[in-house]
Amino acid sequence: MNATPSSTDQKDRRDYAPTSDSTDRTDSTDRSDRTDGSGRTDGSGRSDRTSRSSRDGRSEAGGPGGRTVHLDSAGRGRMPDAVRALVADCAAREDRYGPHELEEHLAHVLRTEIHDRLGALLGVPAADTAVVTDAATAFDALVRGLGPGRGDRIWTTPYEGVANLTALYALRDRSRCRLEVVPLREDGDLDLEWMARHIDDDVALVSVVHVPSGRGIVNPVEAIGRILAPHRCLYAVDASYAVGQLGVDAARTGCHLLTGDGWRFLRGPHDVGFAYLAPRLRDTFEEAAAHRPPPQNAAVAGLNAALAHHTATLTGPAGHDGPRLLPALRAAVEETPGTELITPGLVQSGILAFRHRELPAALVRRQLAARGVALWKTVAQEMPLLDHPAGTALRASLHHDTTPDDITRFGDALQAVVREERPHPGGPRPAARHTAPAAPIPARPAGPPPPTRRHLTLCPMP
């Protein structure tokens, strides 16, 4: 089953029972998997403290500055230690005893616990949740089951991602309905007045992205739900980049479908996501989804553990500072010569897009990675309907465990990259100072490669 086209960075112990008690204890110290980065230990299962990797995947050594600064939770959140251990244990159990034994071992998690946690996260009954491989798959399954008439209208927005937009194009071509794009106001917000004036019962489906992948704007999904409520249209919300960093309440939003990915801000394993389905959609969705392979049981157990960790983090004494650091993150970008923010809309999330007027985004990203700062770049083709004066840009995303020191190190690294890489009109560029990076980003572990970022071209709407 295909994952969403947006780019993401990919990432044997004894039996680890997937209970809520064990999965919540994500900060407990690991045993035999603590190494110096090369797989070697000191013989007691413990490596040198000055070179070992931290429990959440960030380097705790490697020079001044300490750990790797991870500002790409929007692309791939770092699995907490207990989640990673649980996924590995499930894979080992499946390898040794087979998939049926693993399914039996995880029966309570797969049938009950994961749905209880999803229902609590999304503010809906547990019975109305489904586990899927990713948000785009869930949206496509719903759209394939719809049959709008030739005179019906489908609404989307300029912030729609390429995966969902491709499904909408296919629906338009199959049914000959009309696909309309909700306009933006000058400030970048969706024009709700336009929606209120033009909504009618010939609108069959409205698709809105809560937070776009390459922009930090928070679209007013609850206000849109109130506009649509008196009418017969289905309302779908893509919360992939919202859930885990913002409060998401499907019931209060008034949507009929809400989809999300588990490996972004929720920090679960890859290739597992979820959906809320209004009861009226369940038969249509399940019929379409029956022809697609479900997510691996180990991934579902990992998502369950990540949800438990997320809940414990938000209710614990620490871990709330990340989203409140957005002003400091913005300031770090604005204080760097030649940079400009890309911040449409009045309400912003913990995702910040920016660019440098002279330096390619790919170059800046690579140079920041060499200095121990992980973020990602976005391309215009990820949101084909949006006017992209900035073209390719950089995307930094905060998490609840981001610290003020992380922001300081990011700002220092960004200024160093710009100072060393930007053209100098008065003469040749000075030689770069070869200082040891504070914390090089660890190499990806063995496993399936991450989805590659492609420049996609879609045929324009007639």
Short mmCIF file of C-alpha atoms in Angstrom, two decimals:
data_model
loop_
_atom_site.label_atom_id
_atom_site.label_comp_id
_atom_site.label_asym_id
_atom_site.label_seq_id
_atom_site.Cartn_x
_atom_site.Cartn_y
_atom_site.Cartn_z
CA MET A 1 0.00 0.00 0.00
CA ASN A 2 1.38 3.37 -0.96
CA ALA A 3 2.22 5.98 1.60
CA THR A 4 1.51 9.65 1.10
CA PRO A 5 3.72 11.33 -1.54
CA SER A 6 4.95 14.02 0.85
CA SER A 7 8.56 13.40 1.72
CA THR A 8 9.53 11.92 5.04
CA ASP A 9 12.73 10.80 6.67
CA GLN A 10 12.66 7.02 7.49
CA LYS A 11 13.98 5.45 10.63
CA ASP A 12 16.33 -8.14 19.35
CA ARG A 13 15.24 -7.60 22.52
CA ARG A 14 13.33 -9.93 24.86
CA ASP A 15 9.56 -10.25 24.96
CA TYR A 16 7.96 -6.84 25.53
CA ALA A 17 4.26 -7.12 26.34
CA PRO A 18 2.28 -4.32 24.64
CA THR A 19 0.36 -3.19 27.68
CA SER A 20 -0.41 0.40 28.54
CA ASP A 21 1.81 0.20 31.61
CA SER A 22 4.86 -0.86 29.66
CA THR A 23 4.36 1.45 26.70
CA ASP A 24 3.90 4.50 28.87
CA ARG A 25 7.31 4.07 30.45
CA THR A 26 9.20 5.50 27.48
CA ASP A 27 11.95 7.16 29.44
CA SER A 28 13.27 4.02 31.09
CA THR A 29 16.89 3.19 30.38
CA ASP A 30 17.63 0.76 27.55
CA ARG A 31 19.73 -2.33 28.11
CA SER A 32 21.76 -4.02 25.41
CA ASP A 33 21.04 -1.65 22.51
CA ARG A 34 23.11 1.26 23.86
CA THR A 35 26.14 1.55 21.64
CA ASP A 36 28.74 4.06 20.60
CA GLY A 37 27.11 4.48 17.20
CA SER A 38 29.07 1.66 15.56
CA GLY A 39 27.20 -1.17 17.24
CA ARG A 40 29.90 -1.82 19.85
CA THR A 41 29.33 -1.88 23.58
CA ASP A 42 31.70 -2.05 26.49
CA GLY A 43 30.77 -5.67 27.18
CA SER A 44 28.25 -4.90 29.89
CA GLY A 45 25.58 -3.66 27.53
CA ARG A 46 26.66 -0.08 28.22
CA SER A 47 28.76 2.11 25.98
CA ASP A 48 30.91 5.14 26.68
CA ARG A 49 28.72 7.98 27.93
CA THR A 50 30.56 10.52 25.81
CA SER A 51 29.63 8.87 22.53
CA ARG A 52 26.43 6.91 23.01
CA SER A 53 23.17 7.77 21.27
CA SER A 54 20.36 9.06 23.39
CA ARG A 55 17.17 7.11 23.95
CA ASP A 56 15.12 9.17 21.51
CA GLY A 57 17.58 9.06 18.62
CA ARG A 58 19.43 12.32 19.26
CA SER A 59 23.15 12.35 19.72
CA GLU A 60 24.23 13.24 23.23
CA ALA A 61 27.84 13.79 22.23
CA GLY A 62 30.00 14.50 19.22
CA GLY A 63 31.32 17.93 20.05
CA PRO A 64 30.07 21.22 21.43
CA GLY A 65 26.33 21.73 21.40
CA GLY A 66 25.26 18.26 22.42
CA ARG A 67 22.34 16.46 20.82
CA THR A 68 21.08 16.63 17.27
CA VAL A 69 18.46 19.35 16.86
CA HIS A 70 15.44 17.64 15.30
CA LEU A 71 13.13 20.13 13.59
CA ASP A 72 11.38 17.73 11.25
CA SER A 73 8.59 16.11 13.23
CA ALA A 74 6.28 17.12 10.38
CA GLY A 75 8.23 14.75 8.15
CA ARG A 76 9.11 11.98 10.58
CA GLY A 77 8.87 12.17 14.34
CA ARG A 78 11.50 10.29 16.33
CA MET A 79 9.98 7.21 17.89
CA PRO A 80 10.29 7.18 21.70
CA ASP A 81 12.55 4.46 22.98
CA ALA A 82 9.79 2.18 24.27
CA VAL A 83 7.89 2.45 20.97
CA ARG A 84 10.97 1.49 18.98
CA ALA A 85 11.65 -1.43 21.32
CA LEU A 86 8.08 -2.68 21.06
CA VAL A 87 8.13 -2.63 17.25
CA ALA A 88 11.42 -4.56 17.25
CA ASP A 89 10.05 -7.10 19.72
CA CYS A 90 6.93 -7.63 17.61
CA ALA A 91 9.05 -8.16 14.50
CA ALA A 92 11.23 -10.68 16.36
CA ARG A 93 8.16 -12.54 17.66
CA GLU A 94 6.64 -12.67 14.19
CA ASP A 95 9.90 -13.92 12.72
CA ARG A 96 10.15 -16.66 15.33
CA TYR A 97 6.53 -17.78 15.72
CA GLY A 98 4.74 -16.44 12.64
CA PRO A 99 2.16 -13.72 11.96
CA HIS A 100 -0.82 -15.62 13.41
CA GLU A 101 0.82 -16.00 16.81
CA LEU A 102 1.74 -12.31 16.81
CA GLU A 103 -1.85 -11.38 15.97
CA GLU A 104 -3.09 -13.56 18.82
CA HIS A 105 -0.50 -12.01 21.17
CA LEU A 106 -1.68 -8.50 20.19
CA ALA A 107 -5.39 -9.31 20.04
CA HIS A 108 -6.45 -6.84 22.74
CA VAL A 109 -4.33 -4.05 21.24
CA LEU A 110 -5.53 -4.61 17.68
CA ARG A 111 -9.21 -5.02 18.46
CA THR A 112 -9.79 -2.75 21.41
CA GLU A 113 -6.95 -0.70 22.85
CA ILE A 114 -5.83 1.11 19.68
CA HIS A 115 -9.42 2.17 18.95
CA ASP A 116 -9.97 3.35 22.51
CA ARG A 117 -6.86 5.52 22.28
CA LEU A 118 -7.80 6.89 18.84
CA GLY A 119 -11.31 7.70 20.03
CA ALA A 120 -9.93 9.58 23.04
CA LEU A 121 -7.44 11.45 20.82
CA LEU A 122 -10.05 12.53 18.27
CA GLY A 123 -13.03 13.04 20.60
CA VAL A 124 -15.19 10.37 18.93
CA PRO A 125 -16.53 6.90 19.82
CA ALA A 126 -13.89 4.20 19.57
CA ALA A 127 -16.14 2.19 17.24
CA ASP A 128 -15.95 4.99 14.65
CA THR A 129 -12.17 4.80 14.21
CA ALA A 130 -10.19 2.74 11.71
CA VAL A 131 -6.50 1.89 11.38
CA VAL A 132 -5.01 2.26 7.89
CA THR A 133 -1.58 2.48 6.33
CA ASP A 134 -1.75 6.26 5.88
CA ALA A 135 -4.09 9.21 5.58
CA ALA A 136 -3.98 9.37 1.79
CA THR A 137 -5.07 5.73 1.52
CA ALA A 138 -8.06 6.36 3.77
CA PHE A 139 -9.11 9.42 1.74
CA ASP A 140 -8.71 7.56 -1.54
CA ALA A 141 -10.79 4.64 -0.22
CA LEU A 142 -13.63 7.01 0.64
CA VAL A 143 -13.48 8.93 -2.63
CA ARG A 144 -13.51 5.73 -4.69
CA GLY A 145 -16.78 4.76 -3.05
CA LEU A 146 -18.54 8.04 -3.86
CA GLY A 147 -20.81 8.55 -6.85
CA PRO A 148 -21.61 12.25 -7.26
CA GLY A 149 -23.86 13.29 -10.11
CA ARG A 150 -22.81 15.21 -13.19
CA GLY A 151 -24.16 18.45 -11.77
CA ASP A 152 -22.61 18.05 -8.32
CA ARG A 153 -19.72 20.15 -7.09
CA ILE A 154 -16.63 19.11 -5.14
CA TRP A 155 -14.79 21.73 -3.10
CA THR A 156 -11.12 21.69 -2.31
CA THR A 157 -8.65 24.41 -1.30
CA PRO A 158 -5.33 25.73 -2.62
CA TYR A 159 -3.65 24.00 0.34
CA GLU A 160 -4.74 20.51 -0.76
CA GLY A 161 -1.88 18.02 -0.91
CA VAL A 162 -1.00 16.27 -4.13
CA ALA A 163 -2.13 12.80 -2.97
CA ASN A 164 -5.67 13.87 -2.06
CA LEU A 165 -5.87 16.14 -5.07
CA THR A 166 -5.02 13.24 -7.36
CA ALA A 167 -7.91 11.26 -5.86
CA LEU A 168 -10.24 14.22 -6.42
CA TYR A 169 -9.13 14.55 -10.04
CA ALA A 170 -9.92 10.87 -10.56
CA LEU A 171 -13.36 11.37 -8.98
CA ARG A 172 -14.03 14.34 -11.24
CA ASP A 173 -12.98 12.45 -14.37
CA ARG A 174 -15.02 9.39 -13.42
CA SER A 175 -18.25 11.14 -12.45
CA ARG A 176 -18.00 14.34 -14.52
CA CYS A 177 -18.74 16.43 -11.46
CA ARG A 178 -17.21 19.88 -11.09
CA LEU A 179 -14.12 20.49 -8.97
CA GLU A 180 -14.01 23.98 -7.48
CA VAL A 181 -11.24 25.62 -5.47
CA VAL A 182 -12.19 27.77 -2.48
CA PRO A 183 -10.41 31.12 -2.92
CA LEU A 184 -7.99 32.67 -0.46
CA ARG A 185 -8.18 36.11 1.07
CA GLU A 186 -5.25 38.46 0.63
CA ASP A 187 -3.81 37.38 3.98
CA GLY A 188 -3.77 33.72 2.90
CA ASP A 189 -6.75 32.54 4.96
CA LEU A 190 -9.57 30.64 3.29
CA ASP A 191 -12.43 32.88 2.26
CA LEU A 192 -15.20 31.72 4.58
CA GLU A 193 -17.57 34.42 3.32
CA TRP A 194 -17.22 32.97 -0.19
CA MET A 195 -18.02 29.52 1.18
CA ALA A 196 -21.11 30.79 3.01
CA ARG A 197 -22.38 32.54 -0.13
CA HIS A 198 -21.79 29.63 -2.52
CA ILE A 199 -22.68 26.57 -0.45
CA ASP A 200 -25.75 24.71 -1.65
CA ASP A 201 -27.04 21.17 -1.75
CA ASP A 202 -25.30 20.51 -5.07
CA VAL A 203 -21.97 20.49 -3.14
CA ALA A 204 -21.33 16.78 -2.58
CA LEU A 205 -17.90 16.80 -0.91
CA VAL A 206 -15.68 19.39 0.77
CA SER A 207 -12.02 18.50 1.42
CA VAL A 208 -9.95 20.70 3.74
CA VAL A 209 -6.41 20.32 5.08
CA HIS A 210 -6.21 21.29 8.74
CA VAL A 211 -2.49 22.17 8.49
CA PRO A 212 -0.80 21.97 5.07
CA SER A 213 2.45 20.02 4.73
CA GLY A 214 4.54 22.96 3.54
CA ARG A 215 2.88 25.87 5.32
CA GLY A 216 2.22 26.48 8.99
CA ILE A 217 -1.24 27.98 8.56
CA VAL A 218 -4.03 26.49 10.69
CA ASN A 219 -7.18 26.37 8.61
CA PRO A 220 -10.44 27.04 10.53
CA VAL A 221 -11.90 23.54 10.20
CA GLU A 222 -14.48 24.04 12.95
CA ALA A 223 -15.81 27.27 11.42
CA ILE A 224 -16.03 25.52 8.06
CA GLY A 225 -17.93 22.68 9.70
CA ARG A 226 -20.52 25.12 11.00
CA ILE A 227 -21.01 26.56 7.50
CA LEU A 228 -21.45 23.12 5.96
CA ALA A 229 -23.60 21.55 8.71
CA PRO A 230 -27.06 22.47 7.31
CA HIS A 231 -26.23 21.00 3.91
CA ARG A 232 -25.99 17.46 2.56
CA CYS A 233 -22.29 17.50 1.62
CA LEU A 234 -19.69 15.17 3.07
CA TYR A 235 -16.91 16.98 4.92
CA ALA A 236 -13.39 15.49 4.93
CA VAL A 237 -10.48 16.86 6.98
CA ASP A 238 -6.84 15.86 6.52
CA ALA A 239 -5.28 16.22 9.98
CA SER A 240 -1.96 14.54 9.17
CA TYR A 241 0.13 17.58 10.10
CA ALA A 242 -2.17 18.76 12.89
CA VAL A 243 -2.76 15.76 15.13
CA GLY A 244 -0.05 15.44 17.74
CA GLN A 245 0.83 19.14 17.74
CA LEU A 246 -2.66 20.70 17.93
CA GLY A 247 -5.85 19.65 19.61
CA VAL A 248 -7.99 17.77 17.09
CA ASP A 249 -11.65 17.07 17.85
CA ALA A 250 -13.51 15.43 14.98
CA ALA A 251 -16.88 15.69 16.73
CA ARG A 252 -16.54 19.42 17.35
CA THR A 253 -15.24 19.93 13.78
CA GLY A 254 -18.38 18.34 12.40
CA CYS A 255 -16.54 16.37 9.73
CA HIS A 256 -17.56 12.97 8.38
CA LEU A 257 -14.02 11.78 7.63
CA LEU A 258 -10.86 12.77 9.46
CA THR A 259 -7.54 11.19 8.47
CA GLY A 260 -4.05 11.28 9.93
CA ASP A 261 -0.59 9.69 9.79
CA GLY A 262 0.91 8.09 12.87
CA TRP A 263 4.59 8.76 12.17
CA ARG A 264 4.68 12.55 12.23
CA PHE A 265 3.95 14.49 15.42
CA LEU A 266 2.59 11.37 17.13
CA ARG A 267 6.01 9.70 16.68
CA GLY A 268 4.75 6.23 15.77
CA PRO A 269 6.24 3.83 13.22
CA HIS A 270 5.94 4.35 9.49
CA ASP A 271 3.15 2.93 7.30
CA VAL A 272 0.37 3.21 9.86
CA GLY A 273 -2.31 5.86 10.08
CA PHE A 274 -5.89 6.22 11.17
CA ALA A 275 -9.27 7.63 10.28
CA TYR A 276 -12.47 8.72 11.95
CA LEU A 277 -15.52 7.64 9.95
CA ALA A 278 -19.06 8.88 10.51
CA PRO A 279 -21.39 5.87 10.75
CA ARG A 280 -22.97 6.75 7.38
CA LEU A 281 -19.61 6.23 5.67
CA ARG A 282 -18.48 3.00 7.30
CA ASP A 283 -19.97 0.56 4.78
CA THR A 284 -18.67 2.55 1.80
CA PHE A 285 -15.24 2.89 3.32
CA GLU A 286 -14.88 -0.72 4.44
CA GLU A 287 -15.94 -2.03 1.03
CA ALA A 288 -13.28 0.06 -0.71
CA ALA A 289 -10.61 -0.61 1.93
CA ALA A 290 -11.19 -4.39 1.85
CA HIS A 291 -9.16 -4.62 -1.36
CA ARG A 292 -6.07 -3.03 0.20
CA PRO A 293 -3.60 -4.71 2.54
CA PRO A 294 -3.91 -3.54 6.16
CA PRO A 295 -0.97 -2.12 8.11
CA GLN A 296 1.42 -4.55 9.76
CA ASN A 297 0.40 -5.67 13.24
CA ALA A 298 3.75 -4.55 14.64
CA ALA A 299 3.15 -1.05 13.26
CA VAL A 300 -0.32 -0.91 14.80
CA ALA A 301 1.10 -1.96 18.18
CA GLY A 302 3.76 0.74 17.78
CA LEU A 303 1.14 3.39 17.06
CA ASN A 304 -0.78 2.28 20.14
CA ALA A 305 2.35 2.72 22.24
CA ALA A 306 3.04 6.12 20.63
CA LEU A 307 -0.49 7.26 21.50
CA ALA A 308 0.06 6.20 25.10
CA HIS A 309 3.35 8.14 25.18
CA HIS A 310 1.70 11.19 23.60
CA THR A 311 -1.04 11.22 26.23
CA ALA A 312 1.45 10.78 29.06
CA THR A 313 3.64 13.59 27.68
CA LEU A 314 0.81 16.09 27.45
CA THR A 315 -0.43 15.34 30.97
CA GLY A 316 3.03 15.14 32.57
CA PRO A 317 5.06 17.93 34.18
CA ALA A 318 7.33 18.47 31.15
CA GLY A 319 7.17 18.50 27.39
CA HIS A 320 4.90 21.48 26.72
CA ASP A 321 7.42 24.11 25.60
CA GLY A 322 7.92 23.16 21.93
CA PRO A 323 4.93 24.86 20.25
CA ARG A 324 5.43 27.96 22.41
CA LEU A 325 8.87 28.40 20.88
CA LEU A 326 7.48 29.44 17.50
CA PRO A 327 8.23 33.17 18.07
CA ALA A 328 11.85 32.28 18.90
CA LEU A 329 12.07 30.09 15.80
CA ARG A 330 10.71 32.90 13.64
CA ALA A 331 13.17 35.34 15.17
CA ALA A 332 16.09 33.00 14.46
CA VAL A 333 15.11 32.96 10.78
CA GLU A 334 14.42 36.69 10.53
CA GLU A 335 17.76 37.56 12.13
CA THR A 336 19.63 35.65 9.41
CA PRO A 337 20.56 37.90 6.44
CA GLY A 338 18.73 37.13 3.21
CA THR A 339 16.00 34.93 4.67
CA GLU A 340 12.26 35.46 4.45
CA LEU A 341 9.33 33.77 6.16
CA ILE A 342 6.46 32.15 4.28
CA THR A 343 3.63 32.48 6.76
CA PRO A 344 0.19 32.90 5.18
CA GLY A 345 -2.85 33.24 7.40
CA LEU A 346 -3.57 34.72 10.80
CA VAL A 347 -3.13 31.54 12.87
CA GLN A 348 0.10 29.54 12.71
CA SER A 349 1.02 26.08 13.95
CA GLY A 350 4.41 24.71 14.98
CA ILE A 351 5.49 24.44 11.32
CA LEU A 352 7.50 27.30 9.88
CA ALA A 353 8.32 27.65 6.18
CA PHE A 354 11.08 29.99 5.01
CA ARG A 355 13.56 30.48 2.23
CA HIS A 356 16.81 32.25 1.49
CA ARG A 357 16.72 34.64 -1.44
CA GLU A 358 20.13 33.57 -2.76
CA LEU A 359 20.80 30.04 -1.59
CA PRO A 360 18.98 26.88 -2.78
CA ALA A 361 16.88 25.22 -0.11
CA ALA A 362 18.53 21.84 -0.74
CA LEU A 363 21.98 23.31 -0.10
CA VAL A 364 20.87 24.98 3.14
CA ARG A 365 19.24 21.77 4.35
CA ARG A 366 22.36 19.71 3.68
CA GLN A 367 24.65 22.20 5.37
CA LEU A 368 22.38 22.40 8.40
CA ALA A 369 22.38 18.60 8.60
CA ALA A 370 26.18 18.63 8.62
CA ARG A 371 25.94 20.89 11.66
CA GLY A 372 23.54 18.60 13.49
CA VAL A 373 20.26 20.36 12.65
CA ALA A 374 17.57 18.29 10.92
CA LEU A 375 14.78 19.94 8.95
CA TRP A 376 13.38 19.45 5.47
CA LYS A 377 12.57 21.22 2.23
CA THR A 378 9.27 21.51 0.43
CA VAL A 379 8.56 21.87 -3.28
CA ALA A 380 5.74 23.61 -5.10
CA GLN A 381 4.41 20.35 -6.54
CA GLU A 382 3.32 19.18 -3.07
CA MET A 383 0.46 21.71 -3.23
CA PRO A 384 -0.13 22.17 -6.99
CA LEU A 385 -3.08 24.57 -6.64
CA LEU A 386 -1.23 27.06 -4.46
CA ASP A 387 0.50 30.03 -6.01
CA HIS A 388 4.15 29.47 -5.06
CA PRO A 389 6.15 32.69 -5.47
CA ALA A 390 8.79 31.17 -3.20
CA GLY A 391 9.10 27.87 -5.09
CA THR A 392 11.24 25.47 -3.10
CA ALA A 393 11.43 26.35 0.58
CA LEU A 394 12.61 24.98 3.92
CA ARG A 395 10.31 23.61 6.60
CA ALA A 396 11.14 23.56 10.30
CA SER A 397 8.68 21.95 12.70
CA LEU A 398 8.59 22.08 16.47
CA HIS A 399 7.61 19.33 18.87
CA HIS A 400 6.73 19.26 22.56
CA ASP A 401 10.28 18.25 23.42
CA THR A 402 11.97 21.06 21.47
CA THR A 403 14.02 23.23 23.83
CA PRO A 404 15.17 26.87 23.78
CA ASP A 405 18.72 25.59 23.33
CA ASP A 406 17.61 23.78 20.17
CA ILE A 407 16.36 27.07 18.74
CA THR A 408 19.59 28.84 19.64
CA ARG A 409 21.68 26.16 17.97
CA PHE A 410 19.45 26.24 14.90
CA GLY A 411 19.84 30.01 14.60
CA ASP A 412 23.61 29.83 15.01
CA ALA A 413 23.87 27.05 12.43
CA LEU A 414 21.65 28.87 9.93
CA GLN A 415 23.69 32.04 10.20
CA ALA A 416 26.91 30.06 9.77
CA VAL A 417 25.59 28.37 6.62
CA VAL A 418 24.51 31.68 5.10
CA ARG A 419 27.79 33.35 6.02
CA GLU A 420 29.86 30.60 4.41
CA GLU A 421 27.71 29.80 1.37
CA ARG A 422 26.19 33.03 0.08
CA PRO A 423 27.95 34.77 -2.83
CA HIS A 424 30.35 37.61 -2.06
CA PRO A 425 30.29 40.32 -4.77
CA GLY A 426 33.62 41.84 -3.70
CA GLY A 427 35.64 38.71 -4.36
CA PRO A 428 35.74 34.96 -4.04
CA ARG A 429 33.88 33.32 -1.22
CA PRO A 430 36.11 32.87 1.82
CA ALA A 431 37.13 29.35 2.63
CA ALA A 432 34.71 27.61 4.91
CA ARG A 433 35.88 27.06 8.44
CA HIS A 434 36.12 23.35 8.98
CA THR A 435 34.83 22.95 12.48
CA ALA A 436 33.59 19.67 13.79
CA PRO A 437 29.79 19.47 13.61
CA ALA A 438 28.12 19.58 16.97
CA ALA A 439 26.08 16.46 16.45
CA PRO A 440 25.96 14.87 13.00
CA ILE A 441 22.58 13.41 12.17
CA PRO A 442 22.78 9.63 12.63
CA ALA A 443 22.71 7.43 9.56
CA ARG A 444 19.42 5.75 8.89
CA PRO A 445 19.17 2.18 10.21
CA ALA A 446 18.86 -0.72 7.84
CA GLY A 447 15.38 -1.20 6.46
CA PRO A 448 13.13 -0.12 3.59
CA PRO A 449 14.14 3.20 2.03
CA PRO A 450 11.94 6.24 2.66
CA PRO A 451 9.60 7.47 -0.06
CA THR A 452 11.58 9.54 -2.52
CA ARG A 453 10.63 13.16 -3.19
CA ARG A 454 9.55 13.52 -6.78
CA HIS A 455 8.61 16.62 -8.72
CA LEU A 456 5.06 15.73 -9.71
CA THR A 457 3.17 17.36 -12.55
CA LEU A 458 -0.60 17.25 -12.68
CA CYS A 459 -2.76 18.15 -15.61
CA PRO A 460 -4.56 21.45 -14.92
CA MET A 461 -8.29 21.39 -14.38
CA PRO A 462 -10.33 22.37 -17.42
#
